[in-house]
CSV table of C-alpha atoms and ligand atoms in Angstrom, one decimal:
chain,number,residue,atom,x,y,z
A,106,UNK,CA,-12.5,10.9,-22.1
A,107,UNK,CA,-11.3,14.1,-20.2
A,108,UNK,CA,-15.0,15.2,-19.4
A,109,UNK,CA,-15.4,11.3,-18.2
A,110,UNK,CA,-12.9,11.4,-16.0
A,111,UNK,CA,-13.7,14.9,-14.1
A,112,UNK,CA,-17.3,13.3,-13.7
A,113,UNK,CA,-15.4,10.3,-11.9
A,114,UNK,CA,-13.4,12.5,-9.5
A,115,UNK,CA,-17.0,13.8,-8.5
A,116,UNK,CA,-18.6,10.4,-8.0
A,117,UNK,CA,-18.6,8.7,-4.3
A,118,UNK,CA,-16.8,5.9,-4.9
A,119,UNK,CA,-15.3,4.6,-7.9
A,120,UNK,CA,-14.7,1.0,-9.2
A,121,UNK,CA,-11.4,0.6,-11.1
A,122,UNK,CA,-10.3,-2.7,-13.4
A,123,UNK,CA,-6.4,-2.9,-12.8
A,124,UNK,CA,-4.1,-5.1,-15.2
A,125,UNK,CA,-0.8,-6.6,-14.5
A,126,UNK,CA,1.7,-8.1,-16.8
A,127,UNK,CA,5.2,-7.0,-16.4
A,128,UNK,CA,6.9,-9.9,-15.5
A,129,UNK,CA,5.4,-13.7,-15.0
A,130,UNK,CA,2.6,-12.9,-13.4
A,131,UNK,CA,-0.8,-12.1,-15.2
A,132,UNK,CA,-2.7,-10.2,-12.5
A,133,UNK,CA,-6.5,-8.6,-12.9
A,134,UNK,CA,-7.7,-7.0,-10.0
A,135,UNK,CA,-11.2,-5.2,-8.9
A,136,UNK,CA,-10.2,-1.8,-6.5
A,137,UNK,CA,-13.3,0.1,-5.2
A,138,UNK,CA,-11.6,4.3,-4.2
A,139,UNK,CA,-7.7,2.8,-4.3
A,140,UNK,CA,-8.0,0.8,-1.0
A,141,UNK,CA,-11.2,-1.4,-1.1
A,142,UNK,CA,-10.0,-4.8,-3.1
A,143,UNK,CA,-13.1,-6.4,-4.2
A,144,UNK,CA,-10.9,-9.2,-6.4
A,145,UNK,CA,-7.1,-9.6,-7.2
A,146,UNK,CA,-6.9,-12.9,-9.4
A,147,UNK,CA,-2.8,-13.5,-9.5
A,148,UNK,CA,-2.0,-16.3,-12.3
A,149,UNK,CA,1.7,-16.8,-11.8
A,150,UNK,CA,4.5,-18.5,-14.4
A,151,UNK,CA,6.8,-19.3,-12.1
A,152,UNK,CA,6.3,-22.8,-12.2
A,153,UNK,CA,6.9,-22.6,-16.2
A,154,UNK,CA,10.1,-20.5,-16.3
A,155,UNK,CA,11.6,-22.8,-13.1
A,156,UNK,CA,12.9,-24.9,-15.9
A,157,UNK,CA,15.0,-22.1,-17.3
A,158,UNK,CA,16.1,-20.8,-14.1
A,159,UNK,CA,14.9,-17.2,-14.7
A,160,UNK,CA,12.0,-15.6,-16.5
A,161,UNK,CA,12.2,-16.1,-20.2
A,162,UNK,CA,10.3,-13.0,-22.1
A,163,UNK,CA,9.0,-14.7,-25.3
A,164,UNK,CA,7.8,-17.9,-22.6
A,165,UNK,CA,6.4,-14.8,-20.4
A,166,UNK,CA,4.6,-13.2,-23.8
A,167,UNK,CA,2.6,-16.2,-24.8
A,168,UNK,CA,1.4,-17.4,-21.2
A,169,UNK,CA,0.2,-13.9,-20.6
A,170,UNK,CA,-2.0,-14.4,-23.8
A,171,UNK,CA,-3.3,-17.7,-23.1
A,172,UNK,CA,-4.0,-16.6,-19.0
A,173,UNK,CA,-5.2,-13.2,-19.5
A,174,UNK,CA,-9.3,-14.0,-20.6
A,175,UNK,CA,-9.7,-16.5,-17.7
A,176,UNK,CA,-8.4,-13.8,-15.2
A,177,UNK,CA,-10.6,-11.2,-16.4
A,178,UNK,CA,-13.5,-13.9,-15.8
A,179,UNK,CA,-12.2,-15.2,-12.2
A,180,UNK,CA,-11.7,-11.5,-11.1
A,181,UNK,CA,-15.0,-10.1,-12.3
A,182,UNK,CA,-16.7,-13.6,-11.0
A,183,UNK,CA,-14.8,-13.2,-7.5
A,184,UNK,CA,-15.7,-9.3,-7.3
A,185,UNK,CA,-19.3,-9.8,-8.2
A,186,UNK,CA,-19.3,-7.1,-10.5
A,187,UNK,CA,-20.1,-7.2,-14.5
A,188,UNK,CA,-18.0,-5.5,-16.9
A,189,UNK,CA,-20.7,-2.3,-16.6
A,190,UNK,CA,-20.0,-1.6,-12.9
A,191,UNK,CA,-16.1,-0.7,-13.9
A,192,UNK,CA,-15.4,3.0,-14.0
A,193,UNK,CA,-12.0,2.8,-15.5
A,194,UNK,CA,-9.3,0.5,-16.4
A,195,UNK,CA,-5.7,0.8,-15.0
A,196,UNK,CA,-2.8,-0.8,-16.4
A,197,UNK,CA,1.2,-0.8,-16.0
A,198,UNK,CA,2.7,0.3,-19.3
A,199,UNK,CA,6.0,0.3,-17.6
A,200,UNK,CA,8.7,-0.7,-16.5
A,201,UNK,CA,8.6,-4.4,-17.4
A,202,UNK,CA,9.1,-6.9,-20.2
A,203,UNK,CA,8.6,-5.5,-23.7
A,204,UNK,CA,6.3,-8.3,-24.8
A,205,UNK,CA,4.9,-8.9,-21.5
A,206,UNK,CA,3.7,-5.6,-21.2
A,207,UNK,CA,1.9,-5.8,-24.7
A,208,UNK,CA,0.1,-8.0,-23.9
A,209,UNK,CA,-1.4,-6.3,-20.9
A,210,UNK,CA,-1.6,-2.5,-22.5
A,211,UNK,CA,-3.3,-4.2,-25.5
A,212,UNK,CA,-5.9,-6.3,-23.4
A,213,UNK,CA,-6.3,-2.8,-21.3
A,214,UNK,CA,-6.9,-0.5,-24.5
A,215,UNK,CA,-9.3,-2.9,-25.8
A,216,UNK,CA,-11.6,-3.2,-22.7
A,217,UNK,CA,-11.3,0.3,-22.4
A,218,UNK,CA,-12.3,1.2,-25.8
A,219,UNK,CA,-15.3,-1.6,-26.1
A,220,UNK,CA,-16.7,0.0,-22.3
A,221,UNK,CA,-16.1,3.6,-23.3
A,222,UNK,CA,-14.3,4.5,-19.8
A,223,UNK,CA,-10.8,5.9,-19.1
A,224,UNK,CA,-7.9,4.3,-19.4
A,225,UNK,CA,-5.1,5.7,-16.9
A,226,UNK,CA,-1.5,4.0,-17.6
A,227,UNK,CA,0.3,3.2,-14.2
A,228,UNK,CA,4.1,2.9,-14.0
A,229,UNK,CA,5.0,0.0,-12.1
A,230,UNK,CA,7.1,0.8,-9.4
A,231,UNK,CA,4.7,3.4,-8.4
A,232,UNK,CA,2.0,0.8,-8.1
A,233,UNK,CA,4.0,-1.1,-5.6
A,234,UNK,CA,4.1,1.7,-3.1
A,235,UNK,CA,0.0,1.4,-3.3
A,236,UNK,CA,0.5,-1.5,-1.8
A,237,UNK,CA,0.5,0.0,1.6
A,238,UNK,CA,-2.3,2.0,1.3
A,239,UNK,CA,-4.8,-1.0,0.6
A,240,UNK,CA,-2.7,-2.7,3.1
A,241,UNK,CA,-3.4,0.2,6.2
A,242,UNK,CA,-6.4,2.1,5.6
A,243,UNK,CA,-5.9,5.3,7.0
A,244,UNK,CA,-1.6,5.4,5.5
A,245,UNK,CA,-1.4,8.9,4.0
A,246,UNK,CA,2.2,10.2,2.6
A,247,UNK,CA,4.3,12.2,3.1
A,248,UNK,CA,7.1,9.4,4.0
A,249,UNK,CA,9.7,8.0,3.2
A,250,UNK,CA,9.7,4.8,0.5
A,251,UNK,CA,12.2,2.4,0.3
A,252,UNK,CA,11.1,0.2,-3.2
A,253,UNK,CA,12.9,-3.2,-3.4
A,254,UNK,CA,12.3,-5.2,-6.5
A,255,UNK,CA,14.0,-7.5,-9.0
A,256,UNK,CA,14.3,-5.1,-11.0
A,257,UNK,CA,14.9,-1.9,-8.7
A,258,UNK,CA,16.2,-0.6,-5.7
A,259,UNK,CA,15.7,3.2,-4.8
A,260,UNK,CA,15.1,5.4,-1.7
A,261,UNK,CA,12.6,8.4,-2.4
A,262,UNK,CA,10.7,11.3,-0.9
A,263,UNK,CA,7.0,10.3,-1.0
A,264,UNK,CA,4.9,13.7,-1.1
A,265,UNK,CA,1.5,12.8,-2.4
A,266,UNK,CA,0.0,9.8,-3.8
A,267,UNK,CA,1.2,10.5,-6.9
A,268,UNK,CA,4.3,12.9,-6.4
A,269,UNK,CA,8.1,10.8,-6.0
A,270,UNK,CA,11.2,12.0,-5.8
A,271,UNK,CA,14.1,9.5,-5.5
A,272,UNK,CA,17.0,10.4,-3.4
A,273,UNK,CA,18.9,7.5,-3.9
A,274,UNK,CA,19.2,4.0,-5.9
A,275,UNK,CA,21.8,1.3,-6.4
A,276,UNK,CA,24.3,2.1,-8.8
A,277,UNK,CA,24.2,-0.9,-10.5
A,278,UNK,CA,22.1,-4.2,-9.7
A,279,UNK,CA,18.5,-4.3,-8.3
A,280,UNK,CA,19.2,-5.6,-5.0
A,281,UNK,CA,15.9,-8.5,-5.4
A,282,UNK,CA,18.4,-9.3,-9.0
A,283,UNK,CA,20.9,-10.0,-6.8
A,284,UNK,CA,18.8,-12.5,-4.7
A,285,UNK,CA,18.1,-14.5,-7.6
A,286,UNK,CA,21.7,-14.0,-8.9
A,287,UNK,CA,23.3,-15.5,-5.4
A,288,UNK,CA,20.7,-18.3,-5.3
A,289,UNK,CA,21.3,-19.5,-9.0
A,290,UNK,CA,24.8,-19.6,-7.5
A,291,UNK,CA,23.8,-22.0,-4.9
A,292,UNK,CA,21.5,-23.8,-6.5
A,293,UNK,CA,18.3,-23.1,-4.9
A,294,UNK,CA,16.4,-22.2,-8.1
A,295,UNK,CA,14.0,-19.2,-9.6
A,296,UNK,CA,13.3,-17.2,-7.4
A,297,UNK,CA,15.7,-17.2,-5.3
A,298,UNK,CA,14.4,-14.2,-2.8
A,299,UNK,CA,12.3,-16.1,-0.5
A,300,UNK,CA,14.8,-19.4,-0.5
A,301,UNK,CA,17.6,-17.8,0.6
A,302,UNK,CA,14.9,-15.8,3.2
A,303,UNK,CA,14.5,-19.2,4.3
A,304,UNK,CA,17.7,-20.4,4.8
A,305,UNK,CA,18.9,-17.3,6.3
A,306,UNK,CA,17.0,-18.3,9.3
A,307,UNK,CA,19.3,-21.0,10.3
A,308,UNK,CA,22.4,-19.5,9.0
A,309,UNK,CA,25.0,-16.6,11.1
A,310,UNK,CA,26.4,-13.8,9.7
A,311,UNK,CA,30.1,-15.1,9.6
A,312,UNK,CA,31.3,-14.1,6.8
A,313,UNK,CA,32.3,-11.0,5.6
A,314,UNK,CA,32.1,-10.5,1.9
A,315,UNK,CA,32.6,-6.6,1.5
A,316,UNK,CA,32.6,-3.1,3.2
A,317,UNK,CA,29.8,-1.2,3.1
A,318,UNK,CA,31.4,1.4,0.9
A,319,UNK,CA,28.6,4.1,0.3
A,320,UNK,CA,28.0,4.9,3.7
A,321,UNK,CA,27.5,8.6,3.0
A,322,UNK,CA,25.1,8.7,0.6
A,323,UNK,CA,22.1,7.3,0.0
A,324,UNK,CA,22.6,5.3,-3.0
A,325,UNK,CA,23.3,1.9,-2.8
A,326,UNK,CA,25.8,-0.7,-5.0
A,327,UNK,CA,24.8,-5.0,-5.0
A,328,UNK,CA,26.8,-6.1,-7.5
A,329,UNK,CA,30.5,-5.8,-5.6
A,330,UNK,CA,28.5,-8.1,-3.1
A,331,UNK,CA,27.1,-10.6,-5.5
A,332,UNK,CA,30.7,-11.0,-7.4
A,333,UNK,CA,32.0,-11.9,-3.6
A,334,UNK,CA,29.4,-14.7,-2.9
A,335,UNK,CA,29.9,-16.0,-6.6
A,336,UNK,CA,33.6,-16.4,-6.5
A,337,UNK,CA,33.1,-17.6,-2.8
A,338,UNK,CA,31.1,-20.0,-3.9
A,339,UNK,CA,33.5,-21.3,-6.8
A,340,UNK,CA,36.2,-21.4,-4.2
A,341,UNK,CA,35.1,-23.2,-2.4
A,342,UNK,CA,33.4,-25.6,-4.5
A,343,UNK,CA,36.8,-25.9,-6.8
A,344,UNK,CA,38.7,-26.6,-3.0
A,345,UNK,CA,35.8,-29.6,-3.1
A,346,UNK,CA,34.2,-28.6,0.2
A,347,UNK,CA,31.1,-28.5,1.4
A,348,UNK,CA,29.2,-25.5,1.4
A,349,UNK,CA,27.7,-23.6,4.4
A,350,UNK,CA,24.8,-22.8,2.5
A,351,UNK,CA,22.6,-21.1,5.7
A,352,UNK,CA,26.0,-19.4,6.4
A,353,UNK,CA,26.1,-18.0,2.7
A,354,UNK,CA,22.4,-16.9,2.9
A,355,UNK,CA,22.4,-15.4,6.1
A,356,UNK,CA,26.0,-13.2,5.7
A,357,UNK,CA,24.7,-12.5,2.3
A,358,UNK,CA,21.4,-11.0,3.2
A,359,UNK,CA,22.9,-8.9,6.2
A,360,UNK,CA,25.3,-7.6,4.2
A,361,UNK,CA,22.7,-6.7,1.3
A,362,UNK,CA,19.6,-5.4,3.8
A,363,UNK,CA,22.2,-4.0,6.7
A,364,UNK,CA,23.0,-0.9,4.9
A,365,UNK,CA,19.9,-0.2,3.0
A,366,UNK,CA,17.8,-0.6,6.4
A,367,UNK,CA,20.4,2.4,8.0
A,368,UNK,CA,20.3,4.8,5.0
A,369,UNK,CA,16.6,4.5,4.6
A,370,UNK,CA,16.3,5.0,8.9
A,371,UNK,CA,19.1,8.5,8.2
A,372,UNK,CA,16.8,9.8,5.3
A,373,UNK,CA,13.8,10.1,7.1
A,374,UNK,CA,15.7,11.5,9.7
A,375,UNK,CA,16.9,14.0,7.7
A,376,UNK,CA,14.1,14.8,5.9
A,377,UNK,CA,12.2,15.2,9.1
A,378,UNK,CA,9.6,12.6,8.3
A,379,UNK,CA,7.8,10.4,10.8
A,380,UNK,CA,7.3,7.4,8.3
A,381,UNK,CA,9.0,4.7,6.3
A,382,UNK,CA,6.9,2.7,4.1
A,383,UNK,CA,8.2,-0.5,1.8
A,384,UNK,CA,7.5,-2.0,-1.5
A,385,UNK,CA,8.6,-4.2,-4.1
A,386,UNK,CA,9.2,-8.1,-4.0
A,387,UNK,CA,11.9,-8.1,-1.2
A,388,UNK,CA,9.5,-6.6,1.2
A,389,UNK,CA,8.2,-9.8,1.8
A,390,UNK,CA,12.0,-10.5,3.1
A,391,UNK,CA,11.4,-11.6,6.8
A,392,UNK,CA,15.1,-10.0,7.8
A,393,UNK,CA,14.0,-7.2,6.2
A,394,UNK,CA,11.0,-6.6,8.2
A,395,UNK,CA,12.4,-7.6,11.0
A,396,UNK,CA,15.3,-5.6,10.7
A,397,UNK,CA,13.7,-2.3,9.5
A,398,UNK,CA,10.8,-2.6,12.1
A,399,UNK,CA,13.5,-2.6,15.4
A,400,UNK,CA,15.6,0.2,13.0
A,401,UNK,CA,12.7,2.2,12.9
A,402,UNK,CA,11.3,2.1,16.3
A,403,UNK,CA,15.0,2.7,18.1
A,404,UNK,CA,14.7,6.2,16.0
A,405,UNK,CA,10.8,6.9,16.9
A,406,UNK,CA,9.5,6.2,13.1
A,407,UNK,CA,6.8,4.0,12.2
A,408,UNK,CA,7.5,1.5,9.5
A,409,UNK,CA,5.0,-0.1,7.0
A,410,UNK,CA,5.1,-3.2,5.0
A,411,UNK,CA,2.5,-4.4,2.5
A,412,UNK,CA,0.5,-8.0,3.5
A,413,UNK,CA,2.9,-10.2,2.1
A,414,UNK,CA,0.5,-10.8,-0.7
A,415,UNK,CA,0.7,-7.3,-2.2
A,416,UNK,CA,4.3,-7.5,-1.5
A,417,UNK,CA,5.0,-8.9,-5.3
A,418,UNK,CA,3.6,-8.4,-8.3
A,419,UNK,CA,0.0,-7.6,-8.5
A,420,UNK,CA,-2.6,-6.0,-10.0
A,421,UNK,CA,-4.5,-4.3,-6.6
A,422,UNK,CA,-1.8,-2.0,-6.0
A,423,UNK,CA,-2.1,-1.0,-9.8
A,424,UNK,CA,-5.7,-0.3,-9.5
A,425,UNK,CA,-5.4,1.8,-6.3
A,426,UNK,CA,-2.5,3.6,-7.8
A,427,UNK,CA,-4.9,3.9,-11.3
A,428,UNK,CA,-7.0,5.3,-8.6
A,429,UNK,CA,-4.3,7.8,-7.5
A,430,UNK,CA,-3.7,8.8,-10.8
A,431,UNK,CA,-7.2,9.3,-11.7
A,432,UNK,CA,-7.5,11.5,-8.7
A,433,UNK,CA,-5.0,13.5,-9.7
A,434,UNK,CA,-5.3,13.9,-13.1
A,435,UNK,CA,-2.2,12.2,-14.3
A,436,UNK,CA,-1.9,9.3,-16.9
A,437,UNK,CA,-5.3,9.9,-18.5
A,438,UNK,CA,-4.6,7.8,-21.7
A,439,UNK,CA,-5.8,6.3,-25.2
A,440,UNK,CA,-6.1,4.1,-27.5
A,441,UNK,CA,-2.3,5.2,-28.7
A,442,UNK,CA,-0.3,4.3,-25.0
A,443,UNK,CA,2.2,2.2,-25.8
A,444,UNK,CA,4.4,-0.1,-23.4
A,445,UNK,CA,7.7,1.1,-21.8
A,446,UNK,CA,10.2,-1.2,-20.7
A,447,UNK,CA,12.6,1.4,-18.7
A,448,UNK,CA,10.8,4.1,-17.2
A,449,UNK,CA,12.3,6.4,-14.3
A,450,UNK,CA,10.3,5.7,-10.9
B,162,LIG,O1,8.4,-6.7,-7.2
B,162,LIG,P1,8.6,-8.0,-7.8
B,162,LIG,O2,7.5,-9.1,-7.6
B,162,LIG,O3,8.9,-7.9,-9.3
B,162,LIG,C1,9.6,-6.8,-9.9
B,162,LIG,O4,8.9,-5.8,-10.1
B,162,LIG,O5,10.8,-6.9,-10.1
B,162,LIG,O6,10.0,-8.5,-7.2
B,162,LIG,C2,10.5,-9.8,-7.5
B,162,LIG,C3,11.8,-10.0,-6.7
B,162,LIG,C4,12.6,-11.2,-7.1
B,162,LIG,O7,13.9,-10.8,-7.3
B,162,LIG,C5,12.4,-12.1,-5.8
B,162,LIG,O8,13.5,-13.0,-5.7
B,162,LIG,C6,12.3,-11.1,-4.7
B,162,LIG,O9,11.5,-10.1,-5.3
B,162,LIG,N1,11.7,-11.6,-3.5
B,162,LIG,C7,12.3,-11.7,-2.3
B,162,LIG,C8,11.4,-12.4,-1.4
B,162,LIG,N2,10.3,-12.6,-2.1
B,162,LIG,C9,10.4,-12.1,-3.4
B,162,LIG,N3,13.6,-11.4,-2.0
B,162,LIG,C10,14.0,-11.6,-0.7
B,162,LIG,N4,13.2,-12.2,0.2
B,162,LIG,C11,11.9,-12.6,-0.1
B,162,LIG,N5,11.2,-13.2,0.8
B,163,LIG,ZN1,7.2,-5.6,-9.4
């Protein structure tokens, strides 16, 4: 497979399979040269784990199985390509749902096998930065990334397309976690990222929950915050009052984005870059955006954000960065790659 994939890097363009299955969403996606998305067929379970109020694994396991052969149909079909046109298969090994992840490593290894083409194993998080480069053509790093997920939050030097290296990340929850954690609270259901977005909108930042205690470095801590809304939010509810519920949202998400949006702005200061780019779910966080984007223009830095479509989980960005990879010569892989449910960025 090594010899294959030094004849790829020498081909003009090259047409990589990306799979998805981390979480509850089974994603297939058709990426011609990283950037060029011919299909990206999303099938999500969010409607399914709703009921639970949070992603169940085992639930997440079995849909993938049952959704996984229709995707590889509607993403081929959409791309108007036949299995003999892909060059290599991508696919996140980590970080992610045991089970979930199985499901998508397996399906990768066999395709991979049956076509005789690489198979390059793409971690995650990484994949969501590639994001912005289908996103904005001519986005080249060096810059700096600010990754926001459910499931991490981390500030890191972004040298090449394949080379990271985190200078900070929270301390303890995942500030997209925390989202869902303060929207469970208030009853707004899974996920709770782009509800509380919502009713931010209408809310004021009124109430002050804590200090933004890590002001000199650039790590970051949620959880001290999400404790304060919680017991807030029994407070008041034991008092029997009514909640201000676009109060909540709105002092919640200034207070959780606020910070983040300044250390990011001082680390590309200080690393002399000219660049900030985003990823992960809570880039499609409209304060966020907003926010960032005036942050970054006061200091004379250009600051990207994925379509909002390649803001969550998907299987484009894991082609381009399969791409990447491929390019590079990294995470050229077999038929023994397992799946990795923690994995550093
Ligand atoms: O990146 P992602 O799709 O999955 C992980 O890799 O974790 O991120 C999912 C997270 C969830 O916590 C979800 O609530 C959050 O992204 N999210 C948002 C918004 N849209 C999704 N958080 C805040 N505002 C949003 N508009
Ligand atoms: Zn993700």
């Amino acid at each position: 497979m090594k010899k294959k994939a030094e004849l790829l890097r020498k081909k003009d363009s090259v047409t990589i399979l990306g799979i998805e299955s981390s979480c509850d969403e089974t994603s297939i996606a058709i990426v011609r040269d990283g950037r060029e998305v011919l299909s990206n067929v999303i099938s999500s379970q969010i409607d399914i784990h709703t009921k639970f109020g949070g992603v169940v694994p085992e639930v997440a396991s079995r849909n993938h199985v049952m959704a996984i052969n229709g995707v590889l149909e509607e993403s081929l079909s959409k791309a108007g390509v036949k299995l003999e046109d892909i060059d290599a298969i991508a696919v996140t090994y980590g970080a992610g749902l045991i089970g979930a992840l199985m499901v998508g490593v397996t399906f990768a290894k066999t395709l991979a096998f049956s076509l005789g083409v690489p198979l390059i194993a793409v971690n995650h998080i990484r994949g969501h930065m590639c994001a912005n480069y289908i996103s904005h053509k001519d986005l080249t790093p060096p810059f700096i990334g600010l990754i926001v997920s459910g499931g991490h939050t981390a500030i890191c030097r972004v040298e090449s397309f394949t080379d990271f290296k985190v200078i900070g990340s929270t301390l303890d929850d995942a500030i997209g976690e925390c989202y869902d954690k303060v929207a469970r609270v208030l009853g707004l259901g899974y996920p709770g990222g782009p509800k509380v977005d919502k009713l931010a909108v209408e809310g004021k930042y009124n109430i002050h929950f804590v200090k933004d205690n890590l002001k000199k470095t650039y790590d970051s801590s949620f959880s001290g915050l999400k404790t304060a809304v919680i017991n807030y939010v029994h407070t008041l509810t034991q008092k029997g009052k009514a909640l201000p519920m676009e109060d909540i949202c709105a002092s919640f998400q200034s207070e959780a984005v606020l910070p983040l949006v300044s250390k990011v702005v001082r680390a590309c200061l200080d690393y002399g870059y000219d660049k900030i780019c985003v990823a992960g779910g809570v880039s499609a966080n409209k304060f966020l955006r907003n926010a960032l984007t005036i942050a970054g223009e006061k200091a004379g830095l250009k600051v990207y954000f994925p379509e909002f479509v390649l803001c969550t989980d998907n299987a484009a960005m894991i082609a381009s960065q399969g791409y990447f990879n491929l390019m590079a010569g990294i995470g050229l892989s077999d038929t023994d790659l397992g799946a990795t449910s923690s994995i550093p960025l």
